[in-house]
Coordinates of C-alpha atoms and ligand atoms in Angstrom, one line a residue:
M1 CA 2.9 32.9 53.2
K2 CA 4.5 30.3 55.4
I3 CA 7.8 28.6 54.7
T4 CA 9.0 25.3 56.2
F5 CA 12.5 24.0 56.0
L6 CA 12.1 20.3 55.1
G7 CA 15.9 20.0 54.7
T8 CA 18.8 22.4 55.6
S9 CA 21.9 20.4 54.9
H10 CA 24.5 20.9 52.2
G11 CA 25.1 18.1 49.8
V12 CA 25.5 15.4 52.4
P13 CA 22.7 14.9 54.9
S14 CA 23.8 15.0 58.7
A15 CA 22.2 13.3 61.6
V16 CA 19.8 16.0 62.1
R17 CA 19.6 17.7 58.7
Y18 CA 18.2 16.4 55.5
S19 CA 19.5 17.9 52.1
S20 CA 17.8 20.9 50.6
S21 CA 14.0 21.3 50.4
L22 CA 11.7 24.2 51.1
M23 CA 7.9 24.1 51.4
I24 CA 5.9 27.3 50.8
E25 CA 2.3 27.5 51.8
V26 CA 0.0 30.2 50.4
D27 CA -3.8 30.0 51.6
G28 CA -3.7 26.3 51.8
S29 CA -1.9 25.6 48.4
V30 CA 1.7 24.1 48.7
Y31 CA 4.7 24.8 46.5
L32 CA 8.1 23.0 46.9
V33 CA 11.5 24.4 45.9
D34 CA 14.1 21.4 45.6
G35 CA 13.7 17.9 47.0
G36 CA 16.8 16.9 48.5
A37 CA 15.0 15.6 51.5
P38 CA 12.6 12.7 51.4
V39 CA 9.6 15.0 50.5
A40 CA 7.0 12.3 50.1
D41 CA 7.5 11.0 53.7
L42 CA 7.8 14.3 55.2
L43 CA 4.7 15.9 53.8
T44 CA 2.9 12.7 54.7
R45 CA 4.2 12.7 58.4
R46 CA 3.2 16.5 58.6
G47 CA -0.2 15.6 57.3
V48 CA 0.2 17.7 54.1
P49 CA -2.1 16.1 51.4
F50 CA -0.4 15.6 48.2
T51 CA -3.4 17.1 46.5
S52 CA -2.5 20.5 48.2
V53 CA 0.8 20.6 46.1
R54 CA 0.3 22.9 43.0
A55 CA 3.8 23.3 41.6
V56 CA 7.4 22.0 42.4
F57 CA 10.4 24.0 41.4
A58 CA 14.0 22.4 41.2
T59 CA 16.8 25.0 41.3
H60 CA 19.2 22.4 39.7
M61 CA 19.5 18.7 39.1
H62 CA 22.2 17.8 41.9
S63 CA 20.9 15.0 43.8
D64 CA 21.0 17.0 47.2
H65 CA 18.1 19.1 45.4
T66 CA 16.3 16.3 43.7
G67 CA 16.9 13.1 45.3
G68 CA 13.6 13.2 47.2
F69 CA 11.4 13.9 44.1
P70 CA 11.4 10.6 42.3
L71 CA 9.3 8.8 45.1
F72 CA 7.0 11.8 45.5
F73 CA 6.4 11.8 41.7
S74 CA 6.1 8.1 41.5
L75 CA 3.4 8.0 44.3
S76 CA 1.7 10.9 42.6
N77 CA 1.8 8.8 39.2
W78 CA 0.5 5.4 40.5
Y79 CA -1.3 5.8 43.9
Y80 CA -2.4 9.3 44.6
K81 CA -4.2 9.8 41.5
D82 CA -6.1 12.8 42.5
T83 CA -2.8 14.9 42.5
D84 CA -2.6 17.7 40.0
Y85 CA 0.7 19.8 39.8
D86 CA 3.3 21.3 37.7
I87 CA 7.0 20.2 37.8
F88 CA 9.7 22.5 36.6
L89 CA 13.2 21.0 36.1
P90 CA 16.1 23.0 34.7
D91 CA 16.3 21.7 31.1
T92 CA 14.6 19.5 28.6
V93 CA 17.0 16.7 29.1
D94 CA 16.2 16.7 32.9
V95 CA 12.6 16.4 32.1
D96 CA 13.2 13.6 29.7
A97 CA 15.3 11.8 32.2
M98 CA 12.9 12.1 35.1
R99 CA 9.9 10.8 32.9
A100 CA 12.2 7.8 31.8
L101 CA 12.8 7.2 35.5
L102 CA 9.2 7.1 36.3
C103 CA 8.4 4.8 33.4
A104 CA 11.1 2.5 34.7
M105 CA 9.9 2.6 38.3
D106 CA 6.2 2.6 37.3
G107 CA 5.9 0.9 34.0
G108 CA 4.6 4.2 32.6
M109 CA 3.0 7.5 33.1
D110 CA -0.5 7.2 34.3
N111 CA -1.7 10.5 33.3
E112 CA 0.5 13.2 31.9
A113 CA -2.0 15.7 32.4
R114 CA -1.8 15.5 36.1
L115 CA 2.0 15.4 36.5
R116 CA 3.0 18.2 34.0
F117 CA 6.8 18.4 33.4
H118 CA 8.3 21.7 32.1
P119 CA 11.7 22.9 31.5
V120 CA 12.6 26.1 33.3
R121 CA 12.9 29.3 31.3
E122 CA 14.1 32.6 32.6
G123 CA 11.6 35.3 33.5
V124 CA 8.0 34.7 34.8
L125 CA 7.9 30.8 34.8
Y126 CA 4.6 30.1 36.7
S127 CA 1.6 31.8 37.9
D128 CA -1.7 30.9 39.4
D129 CA -4.3 32.6 41.7
R130 CA -2.0 32.7 44.7
L131 CA 1.6 32.7 43.7
T132 CA 3.8 33.9 40.8
V133 CA 7.4 32.7 40.3
T134 CA 10.1 34.1 38.3
A135 CA 13.5 32.4 37.5
Y136 CA 16.7 33.7 37.3
R137 CA 19.7 31.9 35.7
T138 CA 22.9 31.3 38.2
R139 CA 26.3 30.1 37.4
H140 CA 26.5 27.2 39.9
M141 CA 26.8 24.3 37.6
M142 CA 30.4 23.9 36.4
D143 CA 29.5 22.8 32.8
D144 CA 26.8 23.9 30.4
R145 CA 23.9 22.6 32.4
T146 CA 21.7 25.2 33.9
S147 CA 20.8 26.3 37.5
Y148 CA 18.2 28.9 38.7
A149 CA 17.3 31.2 41.6
Y150 CA 13.5 31.8 42.2
R151 CA 11.6 34.8 43.3
L152 CA 8.1 33.8 44.7
E153 CA 5.5 36.5 44.9
A154 CA 2.0 35.8 46.6
A155 CA -0.9 37.6 45.0
G156 CA -1.3 40.8 47.0
G157 CA 1.3 39.5 49.6
P158 CA 4.8 38.7 50.4
T159 CA 7.7 38.2 48.2
L160 CA 10.3 35.4 48.9
C161 CA 13.6 35.1 47.1
V162 CA 15.5 31.5 47.0
T163 CA 19.0 31.5 45.8
G164 CA 19.2 27.9 45.0
D165 CA 23.1 27.2 44.8
L166 CA 25.3 29.7 43.4
H167 CA 28.9 30.0 42.1
H168 CA 31.6 28.4 44.0
G169 CA 33.9 30.7 46.1
D170 CA 32.2 34.0 46.0
A171 CA 28.5 35.5 46.2
A172 CA 28.9 37.5 43.0
D173 CA 26.3 35.2 41.5
F174 CA 23.5 36.4 43.7
P175 CA 20.9 37.8 41.4
D176 CA 20.6 41.5 41.0
A177 CA 16.8 41.3 41.3
F178 CA 17.4 39.9 44.8
R179 CA 19.9 42.6 45.8
Y180 CA 18.2 45.6 44.7
E181 CA 14.4 44.9 44.6
P182 CA 12.5 44.8 47.8
S183 CA 11.5 41.6 49.2
D184 CA 10.1 40.2 52.4
A185 CA 12.6 37.4 52.9
V186 CA 15.7 35.8 51.2
V187 CA 16.6 32.1 51.7
C188 CA 20.5 31.9 51.0
E189 CA 22.5 28.9 50.5
M190 CA 25.6 28.6 52.6
A191 CA 27.6 25.7 51.0
H192 CA 29.8 27.5 48.4
F193 CA 31.1 30.5 50.1
S194 CA 31.6 32.0 53.8
W195 CA 29.1 33.8 55.9
E196 CA 31.3 36.8 55.8
T197 CA 31.2 37.0 52.0
A198 CA 27.3 36.2 52.2
L199 CA 26.7 39.0 54.6
G200 CA 28.9 41.5 52.6
V201 CA 26.4 40.8 49.6
L202 CA 23.2 40.6 51.6
A203 CA 23.8 43.8 53.9
P204 CA 22.5 46.3 51.3
C205 CA 19.5 44.0 50.3
P206 CA 16.2 45.6 51.0
T207 CA 14.5 42.7 52.7
R208 CA 13.3 42.0 56.2
Q209 CA 14.4 38.5 56.9
V210 CA 17.3 36.3 55.7
F211 CA 17.5 32.6 56.2
F212 CA 20.8 30.7 55.9
T213 CA 20.5 27.3 54.8
H214 CA 22.4 24.4 52.9
I215 CA 24.5 24.1 56.0
G216 CA 27.8 22.3 55.6
P217 CA 31.0 21.8 57.6
G218 CA 32.4 25.2 56.4
N219 CA 29.8 27.0 58.5
A220 CA 29.6 24.7 61.3
D221 CA 30.2 27.6 63.7
W222 CA 26.7 28.9 62.9
I223 CA 25.1 25.4 63.7
E224 CA 26.8 25.4 67.1
G225 CA 25.7 28.9 67.8
K226 CA 29.2 30.3 67.8
I227 CA 28.2 33.5 66.0
P228 CA 30.7 36.1 66.3
P229 CA 29.4 39.6 67.1
L230 CA 28.1 41.1 64.0
P231 CA 27.5 44.7 63.0
P232 CA 23.9 45.7 63.0
L233 CA 22.1 44.2 60.1
P234 CA 19.1 45.8 58.4
F235 CA 17.2 42.5 58.6
S236 CA 16.7 39.7 61.0
L237 CA 19.0 36.6 60.4
H238 CA 17.9 33.1 60.9
V239 CA 19.9 29.7 60.7
P240 CA 16.8 27.3 60.7
D241 CA 16.7 23.7 61.7
D242 CA 14.9 21.0 59.9
G243 CA 11.3 21.5 60.4
D244 CA 11.2 25.0 61.4
S245 CA 8.5 27.1 59.9
F246 CA 8.3 31.0 59.7
E247 CA 5.5 33.4 58.5
I248 CA 6.9 35.7 55.9
Ligands
ZN301 ZN1 23.5 21.9 46.6

């Protein structure tokens, strides 16, 4: 499994960071978690064919996680007619809204069997011959709308946990399945609590690598490399830049 950080900024893009988007590659198949970055442009510039995308997952509907999706879906709708993928948005109302936006932009849906929209449900959400994705509800949204973290498990291979955005002010929202079940890597957002809080929660996690992303002003010290001395951690810790890739 290879992961590429297409966007690593918090809710506002910076001069060098797009908002959140993560690309996961497993044996030539591509999966996206969030699309706050201009994913259509970035996949094109990286030479990633749209036809390699098999599924797209939004952690929640905030624009820094979904703003780049409409163009990607639209191009898949009216131009790249050999695309064939599933799209998971948090709720039925979000699916209806995105389909309505596509109809407004493109005059209709070309083929609803190719762009398959689904609302997210907790538990095992998606499975193909290369990847199984499990969804865990989180408490990031301040109203009755939904948000999710995802655990992605390659067939016979590594497991990746992606927090999405969590509850403001503390890291108590971190899913138990991430804290206590072994994984190979955790991608943890850093826009809603301090790095001290995050490390306090993550230190006991049975994982090999942790990636801090969703970088904002509150954790600028990390960006500038002014990381204070840390106690020994049981995993390697990374703060990726846009475009960085890692083998899991
Ligand atoms: Zn966010």
